[in-house]
Short mmCIF file of C-alpha atoms and ligand atoms in Angstrom, two decimals:
data_model
loop_
_atom_site.label_atom_id
_atom_site.label_comp_id
_atom_site.label_asym_id
_atom_site.label_seq_id
_atom_site.Cartn_x
_atom_site.Cartn_y
_atom_site.Cartn_z
CA MET A 1 30.32 -9.81 4.99
CA ARG A 2 29.42 -11.53 8.24
CA GLY A 3 31.40 -14.74 7.76
CA GLY A 4 30.32 -18.29 8.42
CA PRO A 5 31.29 -20.97 10.91
CA ASN A 6 34.96 -21.83 11.50
CA ALA A 7 34.53 -25.37 10.23
CA SER A 8 35.55 -27.73 7.43
CA ILE A 9 34.64 -31.19 6.20
CA ILE A 10 37.84 -33.26 6.52
CA GLY A 11 36.54 -36.81 6.09
CA LEU A 12 33.96 -38.62 3.95
CA GLY A 13 32.81 -42.22 4.28
CA ARG A 14 30.21 -44.34 2.49
CA ALA A 15 28.86 -47.82 3.05
CA GLY A 16 26.47 -49.76 0.83
CA LEU A 17 24.92 -47.39 -1.75
CA ASN A 18 23.28 -50.25 -3.63
CA ARG A 19 20.10 -52.33 -3.67
CA GLU A 20 21.64 -55.62 -2.62
CA ASP A 21 23.11 -54.68 0.75
CA SER A 22 21.28 -56.49 3.54
CA ARG A 23 23.12 -54.99 6.51
CA THR A 24 21.05 -53.02 9.03
CA ALA A 25 21.02 -49.23 8.98
CA ALA A 26 22.90 -49.22 12.29
CA GLU A 27 25.70 -51.39 10.88
CA LEU A 28 25.90 -49.34 7.67
CA ALA A 29 26.10 -46.18 9.79
CA ARG A 30 28.91 -47.67 11.87
CA GLN A 31 30.87 -48.65 8.76
CA ALA A 32 30.40 -45.21 7.19
CA VAL A 33 31.73 -43.44 10.31
CA ILE A 34 34.78 -45.74 10.41
CA ALA A 35 35.38 -45.05 6.70
CA ALA A 36 35.01 -41.28 7.19
CA ALA A 37 37.51 -41.25 10.04
CA ALA A 38 39.98 -43.30 7.99
CA ASP A 39 39.49 -40.96 5.05
CA ALA A 40 40.43 -38.05 7.34
CA GLY A 41 43.57 -39.93 8.43
CA LEU A 42 42.12 -40.51 11.90
CA THR A 43 40.95 -43.44 13.96
CA THR A 44 37.47 -43.36 15.47
CA ALA A 45 39.16 -42.67 18.84
CA ALA A 46 39.72 -39.09 17.63
CA ILE A 47 35.96 -38.51 17.30
CA ASP A 48 34.58 -36.45 20.18
CA GLY A 49 31.18 -35.60 18.71
CA LEU A 50 28.42 -37.52 16.92
CA VAL A 51 25.33 -36.21 15.14
CA ILE A 52 22.87 -38.72 13.70
CA CYS A 53 20.52 -37.56 10.96
CA ARG A 54 17.04 -38.90 11.26
CA THR A 55 13.93 -38.36 9.16
CA SER A 56 10.44 -39.73 9.56
CA GLY A 57 10.78 -41.02 6.00
CA ALA A 58 13.73 -43.26 6.82
CA SER A 59 12.81 -46.92 7.11
CA ASP A 60 14.95 -47.80 10.12
CA ALA A 61 13.94 -45.62 13.05
CA VAL A 62 16.16 -47.49 15.50
CA LEU A 63 19.34 -45.67 14.48
CA GLY A 64 19.92 -43.80 17.69
CA LEU A 65 22.27 -42.39 20.26
CA ASP A 66 23.62 -45.86 21.08
CA LEU A 67 25.59 -45.71 17.83
CA GLN A 68 28.19 -44.26 20.19
CA ARG A 69 28.54 -47.66 21.91
CA ALA A 70 28.47 -49.58 18.63
CA LEU A 71 31.46 -47.47 17.56
CA GLY A 72 33.14 -47.74 20.97
CA LEU A 73 33.34 -43.96 21.28
CA ARG A 74 34.33 -42.75 24.77
CA ASP A 75 33.91 -39.34 26.39
CA LEU A 76 31.91 -37.65 23.61
CA LYS A 77 31.28 -33.92 24.00
CA LEU A 78 28.31 -34.04 21.61
CA ASN A 79 25.84 -36.84 20.86
CA ARG A 80 22.72 -35.66 19.11
CA ILE A 81 19.94 -36.68 16.76
CA ALA A 82 19.23 -34.04 14.13
CA LEU A 83 15.64 -34.26 12.89
CA CYS A 84 14.62 -31.86 10.12
CA GLU A 85 12.98 -34.27 7.67
CA GLY A 86 14.83 -34.22 4.33
CA ALA A 87 17.00 -31.34 5.57
CA SER A 88 18.42 -33.42 8.43
CA ALA A 89 21.85 -33.97 6.87
CA LEU A 90 22.62 -30.28 6.53
CA ALA A 91 20.98 -29.62 9.91
CA ALA A 92 23.43 -32.15 11.37
CA ILE A 93 26.40 -30.60 9.58
CA GLN A 94 25.33 -27.15 10.80
CA THR A 95 25.18 -28.45 14.39
CA ALA A 96 28.65 -29.97 13.97
CA ALA A 97 30.03 -26.80 12.38
CA LEU A 98 28.72 -24.55 15.14
CA THR A 99 29.93 -26.92 17.83
CA VAL A 100 33.52 -27.09 16.54
CA SER A 101 33.42 -23.37 15.76
CA ALA A 102 32.62 -22.65 19.40
CA GLY A 103 35.38 -25.00 20.58
CA MET A 104 32.89 -27.33 22.25
CA ALA A 105 34.20 -30.38 20.35
CA ASP A 106 37.02 -30.90 17.84
CA VAL A 107 36.16 -33.83 15.57
CA VAL A 108 32.47 -34.39 14.94
CA ALA A 109 31.03 -37.21 12.80
CA CYS A 110 27.64 -36.68 11.10
CA VAL A 111 25.97 -39.80 9.75
CA PHE A 112 22.84 -40.83 7.85
CA ALA A 113 21.81 -44.39 7.05
CA ASP A 114 18.73 -45.91 5.47
CA THR A 115 17.65 -49.32 4.17
CA PRO A 116 14.41 -48.81 2.22
CA VAL A 117 15.10 -51.65 -0.23
CA THR A 118 14.48 -55.28 0.66
CA PRO A 119 16.97 -57.07 -1.61
CA GLY A 120 15.23 -59.19 -4.23
CA THR A 121 11.86 -57.43 -4.06
CA ARG A 122 10.13 -54.96 -6.31
CA MET A 123 11.15 -51.35 -5.71
CA GLY A 124 7.82 -49.55 -6.12
CA ALA A 125 6.60 -48.83 -2.64
CA ALA A 126 9.95 -48.33 -0.88
CA PHE A 127 8.84 -45.02 0.64
CA GLY A 128 5.06 -45.39 0.47
CA ARG A 129 4.44 -47.32 3.68
CA LEU A 130 0.96 -47.45 5.13
CA LYS A 131 0.21 -44.38 7.13
CA THR A 132 -2.76 -42.86 8.80
CA GLY A 133 -2.12 -39.24 9.43
CA VAL A 134 -3.07 -36.74 12.04
CA GLY A 135 -5.00 -33.51 11.53
CA MET A 136 -5.50 -31.74 8.20
CA GLU A 137 -2.16 -32.97 6.81
CA GLY A 138 -3.40 -36.54 7.37
CA LEU A 139 -6.17 -35.97 4.83
CA ARG A 140 -3.58 -36.47 2.09
CA TYR A 141 -3.72 -40.22 2.77
CA SER A 142 -7.52 -40.17 2.61
CA ALA A 143 -7.09 -38.57 -0.82
CA GLY A 144 -4.76 -41.43 -1.80
CA LEU A 145 -1.65 -39.22 -1.82
CA PHE A 146 0.94 -41.58 -0.35
CA GLY A 147 4.67 -41.18 -0.95
CA GLY A 148 6.71 -38.09 -1.73
CA ALA A 149 5.96 -38.27 -5.47
CA SER A 150 2.28 -37.50 -4.88
CA VAL A 151 2.88 -34.16 -3.16
CA TYR A 152 5.74 -33.09 -5.45
CA ALA A 153 3.44 -33.92 -8.36
CA LEU A 154 1.16 -31.18 -6.99
CA SER A 155 4.12 -28.78 -7.11
CA ALA A 156 4.93 -29.78 -10.69
CA GLN A 157 1.30 -29.33 -11.82
CA ARG A 158 1.21 -25.83 -10.37
CA TYR A 159 4.59 -24.98 -11.86
CA PHE A 160 3.30 -26.00 -15.30
CA ALA A 161 0.00 -24.16 -14.89
CA LEU A 162 1.60 -20.93 -13.64
CA HIS A 163 4.28 -20.74 -16.29
CA GLY A 164 2.63 -22.43 -19.28
CA LEU A 165 5.11 -25.33 -19.23
CA ASP A 166 4.82 -29.09 -19.60
CA GLU A 167 6.66 -32.36 -18.93
CA GLN A 168 9.37 -31.42 -21.40
CA VAL A 169 11.10 -29.34 -18.70
CA LEU A 170 11.17 -32.30 -16.32
CA SER A 171 12.58 -34.55 -19.06
CA ASP A 172 15.43 -32.03 -19.52
CA VAL A 173 16.28 -32.34 -15.80
CA ALA A 174 16.11 -36.15 -15.81
CA ILE A 175 18.15 -36.57 -19.01
CA THR A 176 20.84 -34.04 -17.99
CA THR A 177 21.18 -35.57 -14.54
CA ARG A 178 21.53 -39.05 -16.07
CA ALA A 179 24.38 -37.77 -18.24
CA TRP A 180 26.32 -36.95 -15.06
CA ALA A 181 25.46 -40.34 -13.53
CA ALA A 182 27.00 -42.06 -16.55
CA LEU A 183 30.34 -40.66 -15.33
CA ASN A 184 29.85 -41.74 -11.69
CA PRO A 185 30.76 -45.35 -10.83
CA GLU A 186 28.67 -45.09 -7.64
CA ALA A 187 25.46 -44.11 -9.49
CA THR A 188 22.50 -46.51 -9.70
CA PHE A 189 21.40 -45.71 -13.28
CA ARG A 190 24.25 -45.03 -15.70
CA LYS A 191 22.80 -45.89 -19.11
CA PRO A 192 22.11 -42.70 -21.08
CA LEU A 193 18.44 -41.69 -20.89
CA THR A 194 16.85 -40.74 -24.20
CA ARG A 195 13.80 -38.51 -24.59
CA GLU A 196 11.94 -41.63 -25.80
CA ASP A 197 12.97 -43.66 -22.72
CA TYR A 198 11.83 -40.84 -20.48
CA PHE A 199 8.37 -40.51 -22.01
CA ALA A 200 7.90 -44.27 -22.39
CA ALA A 201 8.30 -44.81 -18.64
CA ARG A 202 5.17 -45.25 -16.53
CA TYR A 203 3.61 -42.48 -14.51
CA ILE A 204 4.12 -42.63 -10.76
CA ALA A 205 2.02 -39.57 -9.92
CA GLU A 206 1.11 -37.37 -12.88
CA PRO A 207 3.02 -35.49 -14.20
CA LEU A 208 5.91 -37.35 -12.53
CA ARG A 209 7.12 -40.45 -14.35
CA LEU A 210 9.52 -43.13 -13.16
CA PHE A 211 12.66 -41.14 -14.06
CA ASP A 212 11.36 -38.04 -12.27
CA CYS A 213 11.73 -39.90 -8.97
CA ALA A 214 14.75 -40.75 -6.82
CA ALA A 215 16.59 -44.08 -6.99
CA PRO A 216 16.35 -45.69 -3.51
CA VAL A 217 19.35 -47.63 -2.21
CA ASN A 218 20.51 -49.12 1.08
CA GLY A 219 23.49 -47.30 2.48
CA ALA A 220 25.06 -44.79 4.79
CA VAL A 221 27.14 -41.65 4.47
CA ALA A 222 29.25 -40.01 7.15
CA VAL A 223 31.30 -36.82 7.15
CA ILE A 224 33.84 -35.59 9.68
CA VAL A 225 33.68 -31.90 10.61
CA SER A 226 36.56 -30.12 12.30
CA ARG A 227 37.76 -26.56 12.89
CA ARG A 228 39.04 -24.84 9.79
CA ASP A 229 42.41 -23.94 11.31
CA ARG A 230 42.96 -27.60 12.30
CA ALA A 231 41.91 -28.91 8.92
CA ALA A 232 45.07 -27.89 7.03
CA ASP A 233 47.07 -30.93 8.21
CA GLY A 234 44.41 -33.46 7.22
CA ALA A 235 44.88 -36.47 4.99
CA GLN A 236 42.52 -34.94 2.39
CA PRO A 237 42.13 -31.40 1.08
CA ALA A 238 39.79 -29.70 3.55
CA VAL A 239 36.41 -28.54 2.25
CA HIS A 240 35.44 -25.39 4.10
CA ILE A 241 31.90 -24.66 5.25
CA LEU A 242 31.80 -21.03 4.13
CA ALA A 243 28.21 -20.53 5.31
CA SER A 244 25.26 -22.54 6.59
CA ALA A 245 21.61 -21.56 6.80
CA GLU A 246 18.08 -22.85 7.14
CA GLY A 247 14.78 -21.55 5.75
CA HIS A 248 11.33 -22.79 6.72
CA PRO A 249 8.55 -20.72 5.12
CA GLY A 250 5.48 -22.02 7.01
CA THR A 251 3.28 -20.97 4.09
CA PRO A 252 -0.46 -20.95 4.95
CA ASP A 253 -2.78 -23.37 3.13
CA ARG A 254 -5.04 -20.59 1.97
CA HIS A 255 -6.03 -18.39 -0.96
CA GLY A 256 -3.29 -15.90 -1.81
CA PHE A 257 -0.42 -18.22 -0.88
CA ASP A 258 1.35 -20.90 -2.89
CA ARG A 259 2.59 -23.52 -0.45
CA SER A 260 3.37 -26.10 -3.14
CA LEU A 261 5.88 -23.74 -4.81
CA THR A 262 7.17 -21.63 -1.90
CA HIS A 263 10.70 -22.88 -1.23
CA GLY A 264 12.76 -22.11 1.89
CA GLY A 265 15.81 -21.45 -0.30
CA ALA A 266 14.63 -17.86 -0.64
CA ILE A 267 15.14 -17.45 3.12
CA ALA A 268 18.40 -19.42 3.36
CA ALA A 269 19.88 -17.67 0.31
CA ARG A 270 19.87 -14.29 2.05
CA THR A 271 21.83 -15.71 4.99
CA LEU A 272 24.27 -17.65 2.79
CA PHE A 273 25.05 -14.86 0.35
CA GLU A 274 25.31 -12.25 3.11
CA ALA A 275 27.70 -14.45 5.12
CA THR A 276 29.98 -15.11 2.15
CA GLY A 277 29.62 -11.88 0.21
CA LEU A 278 28.96 -14.04 -2.85
CA SER A 279 26.20 -13.76 -5.46
CA PRO A 280 24.53 -16.60 -7.37
CA ALA A 281 26.76 -15.81 -10.37
CA GLU A 282 29.81 -16.68 -8.27
CA ILE A 283 28.62 -20.21 -7.46
CA ASP A 284 30.57 -22.74 -9.55
CA ILE A 285 28.36 -25.82 -9.02
CA CYS A 286 24.97 -26.58 -7.42
CA GLN A 287 24.20 -29.85 -5.69
CA PHE A 288 20.45 -29.71 -5.12
CA TYR A 289 18.18 -32.12 -3.28
CA ASP A 290 16.47 -33.72 -6.28
CA ALA A 291 14.29 -36.51 -4.95
CA PHE A 292 11.91 -35.35 -7.70
CA SER A 293 12.86 -33.62 -10.94
CA ILE A 294 10.78 -30.53 -10.20
CA MET A 295 12.96 -29.70 -7.17
CA PRO A 296 16.11 -28.36 -8.87
CA LEU A 297 13.95 -25.99 -10.95
CA VAL A 298 12.18 -24.60 -7.89
CA SER A 299 15.51 -24.41 -6.02
CA LEU A 300 17.25 -22.48 -8.81
CA GLU A 301 14.48 -19.88 -8.70
CA ALA A 302 14.33 -19.67 -4.89
CA TYR A 303 18.09 -19.04 -4.76
CA GLY A 304 17.83 -16.26 -7.32
CA PHE A 305 19.66 -17.95 -10.19
CA TYR A 306 16.55 -17.44 -12.33
CA GLY A 307 13.22 -15.62 -12.19
CA PRO A 308 9.97 -17.54 -11.61
CA GLY A 309 9.34 -20.08 -14.37
CA GLU A 310 12.71 -19.45 -16.04
CA ALA A 311 14.94 -22.12 -14.47
CA ARG A 312 14.50 -24.43 -17.47
CA ALA A 313 17.16 -22.29 -19.16
CA ALA A 314 19.70 -23.92 -16.83
CA TYR A 315 19.00 -27.27 -18.50
CA ALA A 316 18.33 -26.13 -22.06
CA GLU A 317 20.46 -28.13 -24.54
CA GLY A 318 21.96 -29.98 -21.56
CA ALA A 319 23.66 -26.79 -20.31
CA ALA A 320 23.83 -28.07 -16.70
CA GLY A 321 25.24 -31.40 -17.84
CA PRO A 322 28.78 -32.61 -18.61
CA GLY A 323 30.42 -30.27 -21.11
CA GLY A 324 27.17 -28.35 -21.41
CA GLY A 325 28.75 -24.95 -20.88
CA GLY A 326 26.35 -23.80 -18.17
CA MET A 327 26.57 -24.05 -14.39
CA PRO A 328 26.94 -27.76 -13.58
CA ILE A 329 24.08 -29.15 -11.46
CA ASN A 330 23.96 -32.44 -9.54
CA THR A 331 27.19 -33.68 -11.01
CA GLY A 332 27.06 -37.14 -9.44
CA GLY A 333 23.65 -37.95 -10.87
CA GLY A 334 21.78 -36.64 -7.84
CA HIS A 335 18.97 -38.64 -6.29
CA LEU A 336 17.37 -39.17 -9.68
CA SER A 337 20.07 -41.33 -11.25
CA GLY A 338 22.70 -41.54 -8.51
CA TYR A 339 21.31 -42.80 -5.22
CA TYR A 340 18.77 -41.56 -2.72
CA LEU A 341 20.40 -41.14 0.66
CA GLN A 342 18.37 -38.05 1.39
CA GLY A 343 20.36 -34.96 2.38
CA MET A 344 23.74 -36.70 2.26
CA THR A 345 23.65 -37.40 -1.51
CA PRO A 346 24.37 -33.79 -2.53
CA VAL A 347 26.95 -33.45 0.27
CA VAL A 348 29.00 -36.42 -1.00
CA GLU A 349 29.23 -35.04 -4.52
CA ALA A 350 30.06 -31.51 -3.33
CA VAL A 351 32.94 -32.80 -1.18
CA LEU A 352 34.34 -34.92 -4.03
CA GLN A 353 34.14 -32.01 -6.49
CA ALA A 354 35.71 -29.53 -4.03
CA ARG A 355 38.58 -31.96 -3.43
CA GLY A 356 39.14 -32.41 -7.15
CA ALA A 357 38.43 -36.11 -6.61
CA ALA A 358 35.37 -36.55 -8.84
CA GLY A 359 37.19 -38.55 -11.52
CA GLU A 360 35.75 -38.40 -15.03
CA ARG A 361 33.06 -35.97 -13.99
CA GLN A 362 35.38 -33.50 -12.23
CA CYS A 363 34.35 -29.94 -13.03
CA GLU A 364 37.02 -27.44 -14.01
CA ARG A 365 35.71 -24.84 -11.61
CA ALA A 366 34.73 -26.35 -8.28
CA GLY A 367 35.84 -23.72 -5.82
CA THR A 368 32.44 -22.63 -4.54
CA ILE A 369 29.58 -25.12 -4.30
CA LEU A 370 25.99 -24.62 -3.15
CA VAL A 371 24.46 -27.68 -1.45
CA THR A 372 20.78 -27.86 -0.51
CA ASN A 373 18.40 -30.15 1.42
CA ASP A 374 14.60 -30.18 1.37
CA GLY A 375 12.04 -31.84 3.59
CA GLY A 376 8.29 -32.14 3.99
CA ARG A 377 6.46 -30.76 0.97
CA LEU A 378 8.87 -27.84 0.57
CA ASP A 379 8.33 -27.06 4.26
CA TYR A 380 11.84 -27.52 5.61
CA HIS A 381 15.04 -26.36 3.94
CA ALA A 382 18.73 -26.01 4.65
CA GLY A 383 21.64 -24.88 2.48
CA ILE A 384 25.40 -24.58 2.79
CA ILE A 385 28.10 -23.09 0.63
CA LEU A 386 31.26 -25.19 0.52
CA GLY A 387 34.65 -23.84 -0.55
CA ALA A 388 37.63 -25.76 -1.94
CA SER A 389 40.72 -25.28 0.23
CA GLU A 390 42.92 -24.11 -2.63
CA GLN A 391 40.55 -21.23 -3.35
CA TRP A 392 39.48 -20.42 0.22
CA THR A 393 42.62 -20.57 2.35
CA MET B 1 -10.92 -52.08 2.83
CA THR B 2 -11.94 -48.53 3.65
CA ILE B 3 -9.77 -45.51 3.00
CA PRO B 4 -7.61 -44.26 5.89
CA MET B 5 -8.98 -41.32 7.90
CA PRO B 6 -6.79 -39.00 9.97
CA GLU B 7 -7.05 -38.70 13.73
CA PRO B 8 -8.10 -35.17 14.67
CA ASP B 9 -5.54 -33.08 16.55
CA LEU B 10 -6.29 -30.10 18.78
CA ALA B 11 -6.34 -27.59 15.89
CA SER B 12 -8.57 -29.75 13.66
CA ALA B 13 -10.89 -31.19 16.34
CA TYR B 14 -13.73 -28.78 15.49
CA PHE B 15 -13.41 -29.35 11.73
CA PHE B 16 -13.51 -33.14 11.98
CA ALA B 17 -16.28 -33.19 14.61
CA ALA B 18 -18.50 -31.06 12.34
CA LEU B 19 -17.56 -33.12 9.28
CA ASP B 20 -18.37 -36.40 11.01
CA GLN B 21 -21.84 -34.97 11.73
CA GLY B 22 -22.26 -34.15 8.03
CA ARG B 23 -21.29 -30.45 8.01
CA LEU B 24 -18.35 -28.86 6.16
CA GLU B 25 -17.53 -25.82 8.30
CA VAL B 26 -14.91 -23.10 8.41
CA LEU B 27 -13.77 -21.28 11.53
CA ARG B 28 -14.04 -17.51 11.06
CA CYS B 29 -11.58 -15.34 13.01
CA GLY B 30 -13.55 -12.94 15.21
CA THR B 31 -10.87 -10.27 14.87
CA CYS B 32 -9.81 -10.20 11.20
CA ASP B 33 -12.51 -12.31 9.49
CA THR B 34 -10.03 -14.79 7.97
CA ALA B 35 -11.54 -18.24 7.42
CA HIS B 36 -9.58 -21.27 8.66
CA LEU B 37 -10.22 -25.00 8.68
CA SER B 38 -7.78 -26.00 11.39
CA VAL B 39 -6.54 -23.30 13.73
CA LEU B 40 -5.42 -22.51 17.26
CA ALA B 41 -4.10 -18.98 16.70
CA CYS B 42 -4.89 -16.89 13.62
CA ASP B 43 -1.67 -16.51 11.58
CA VAL B 44 -2.94 -13.19 10.18
CA CYS B 45 -3.78 -11.30 13.36
CA GLY B 46 -2.83 -13.57 16.25
CA GLY B 47 -6.45 -13.77 17.35
CA GLY B 48 -7.75 -16.83 19.18
CA ASP B 49 -11.50 -16.33 18.95
CA PHE B 50 -13.24 -18.28 16.17
CA THR B 51 -16.84 -18.98 15.21
CA GLY B 52 -17.89 -21.99 13.14
CA GLU B 53 -19.98 -21.37 10.04
CA PRO B 54 -21.12 -23.61 7.18
CA ALA B 55 -18.90 -23.53 4.10
CA SER B 56 -20.62 -23.03 0.76
CA GLY B 57 -19.17 -26.35 -0.42
CA GLY B 58 -17.85 -24.80 -3.60
CA GLY B 59 -14.24 -24.31 -4.49
CA VAL B 60 -11.52 -24.65 -7.10
CA ILE B 61 -8.68 -27.12 -7.59
CA TYR B 62 -5.41 -25.64 -6.26
CA SER B 63 -3.46 -28.63 -7.58
CA PHE B 64 -4.07 -32.30 -8.33
CA THR B 65 -2.43 -35.52 -9.41
CA LYS B 66 -3.40 -38.97 -10.60
CA LEU B 67 -1.60 -41.66 -8.62
CA HIS B 68 -0.66 -44.75 -10.59
CA THR B 69 0.76 -46.75 -7.69
CA ALA B 70 -1.42 -48.00 -4.86
CA HIS B 71 0.25 -47.72 -1.47
CA HIS B 72 -2.89 -48.72 0.41
CA PRO B 73 -5.25 -51.64 -0.30
CA ALA B 74 -8.25 -49.29 -0.29
CA PHE B 75 -6.99 -47.72 -3.52
CA ALA B 76 -5.65 -50.85 -5.24
CA ASP B 77 -8.73 -51.50 -7.40
CA ARG B 78 -9.39 -47.89 -8.39
CA LEU B 79 -6.14 -46.78 -10.04
CA PRO B 80 -5.34 -44.19 -11.10
CA VAL B 81 -6.47 -42.39 -7.96
CA CYS B 82 -7.25 -38.71 -8.46
CA GLY B 83 -6.58 -36.50 -5.47
CA GLY B 84 -5.39 -33.02 -4.79
CA ILE B 85 -5.81 -29.82 -2.84
CA VAL B 86 -9.07 -27.88 -3.03
CA GLU B 87 -9.33 -24.18 -2.27
CA LEU B 88 -12.72 -23.50 -0.73
CA ASP B 89 -14.53 -20.33 -1.82
CA GLU B 90 -14.00 -19.11 1.76
CA GLY B 91 -10.22 -19.28 1.19
CA PRO B 92 -8.71 -22.21 3.09
CA ARG B 93 -7.42 -25.34 1.37
CA LEU B 94 -7.56 -29.04 2.14
CA PHE B 95 -6.41 -32.36 0.68
CA ALA B 96 -9.34 -34.20 -0.87
CA PRO B 97 -10.31 -37.02 -3.24
CA LEU B 98 -11.46 -35.65 -6.60
CA PHE B 99 -13.96 -37.32 -8.93
CA GLY B 100 -16.42 -36.66 -11.74
CA GLU B 101 -16.72 -36.83 -15.50
CA GLU B 102 -14.83 -33.60 -16.21
CA SER B 103 -11.02 -33.59 -16.46
CA PRO B 104 -9.29 -32.15 -13.43
CA ALA B 105 -7.37 -28.92 -13.96
CA ILE B 106 -5.91 -26.23 -11.76
CA GLY B 107 -8.62 -23.62 -11.20
CA ALA B 108 -11.45 -26.01 -12.19
CA ARG B 109 -14.69 -25.65 -10.18
CA VAL B 110 -15.56 -28.38 -7.69
CA LEU B 111 -18.45 -29.04 -5.32
CA VAL B 112 -18.24 -30.96 -2.06
CA GLU B 113 -19.87 -34.33 -1.49
CA LEU B 114 -19.62 -35.75 1.99
CA LEU B 115 -19.07 -39.49 1.83
CA PRO B 116 -19.31 -41.90 4.77
CA VAL B 117 -16.17 -43.85 5.73
CA GLU B 118 -17.29 -46.28 8.45
CA ASP B 119 -18.40 -43.99 11.31
CA ARG B 120 -16.57 -40.97 9.88
CA MET B 121 -17.22 -38.63 6.95
CA ILE B 122 -14.84 -37.38 4.28
CA ALA B 123 -15.14 -34.26 2.13
CA ALA B 124 -14.66 -35.39 -1.48
CA PHE B 125 -15.08 -32.97 -4.37
CA ARG B 126 -16.86 -33.50 -7.68
CA LEU B 127 -15.66 -31.62 -10.75
CA VAL B 128 -18.52 -29.51 -12.08
CA ARG B 129 -19.01 -28.33 -15.63
CA SER B 130 -17.74 -24.79 -16.07
CA ALA B 131 -20.27 -22.04 -16.81
CA GLU B 132 -19.41 -21.47 -20.46
ZN1 ZN C 1 -7.40 -13.23 12.52
#
């Protein structure tokens, strides 16, 4: 067992997380950092490092290094933009963890903010802005494939074709995830989703329907990362970063490869399980990046929880849902029914569960939690394993 | 409004230049024979010596979708838009518009049709009736 970084999440802050908020991304980010510091029992003056998550998908590209000045932070030892597409949140947390681990800063804030929703307008095209691409990848727009749903639809079609499955497996994911959201006051969609509701909803990109796609909101999330040995005296139970890893497969677009289903979790899993000495069976909860319902299925298989095409068993009869008896997955409602703040959504829920602060949806066993982030079309991936302080002293 | 066309980058400059002149070409690695569409260094052998050759124009659907939301005015009046990834018989894959009377399916045969888009050309693929 190699061990992971000497780092813990000691503070969590949110701002917005709804469709009505009209503050700018920069202001939401500032509020989330202030809230995270307060949650940790600190003032922002204690912060000596800042990592801003950015993705090309985020609507407000101006969130930048000058957040330092907006927060009035002096003498920072780290100020960085982490850019790894949808995996930027965990990339930022990994940078923070390594920095505090090496003693190069003590209290690092990681923040993501986005404002894709214009209050009062129709949601549809929140992430489908006009784009003309570059090179071969740009041909997707010539083919009409705008928005994340279009490329994850390609993954879902292949998944069905390879394993003889159909939309039923996606409906299981959407319905189970909604059942968790019903127990989360911060979730966007909380009304139980029936099989009929699911199939009655319009297609976005076949086979993905409305409830196979993330719920966009305006908001920001910040976490405070500090050294594990300093975290014991915090205002909240520390959540330890037991291991952190990335995995970027770079799969060729050519016969003999399967880029639309090759997930970087297979690479990250080796690092994470080797660092912790854990196996998939010892993970209590998974918080997957589920911008589209196909993603948790592919993630479960990449991480070795199931063989290829078998991950539907995790959701059968609602097993992954509240009281379902299986391993709980996306216990806050994920992106699908909770809120889409990219890589930070699964982090928030993991921290709340590990603290025992998840209210009605608190899982009995929440000592060891896998959190994942995905970007591109399964091109970029990061994962961390978080440990509750009572179990991992 | 015409459909958006990508700007060529260094790796795809040859592919798009040939396409705009009405030729669908692959770049064959001189060392290991692997066919590429867009390449600077061969990911199989590390070679950097490529020769252009005409593609057969045939291929199969690697994956596809029908888009029901138009994000670009060029597609607004032709929903649902059918697009996907085509695997050429030479091996490499590319995003492409799909059309034809047959229903799209993974593994279904397609044949290229080069269509003008202003002063550029795009490789679209028509579904062809299977042999049986
Ligand atoms: Zn070669």
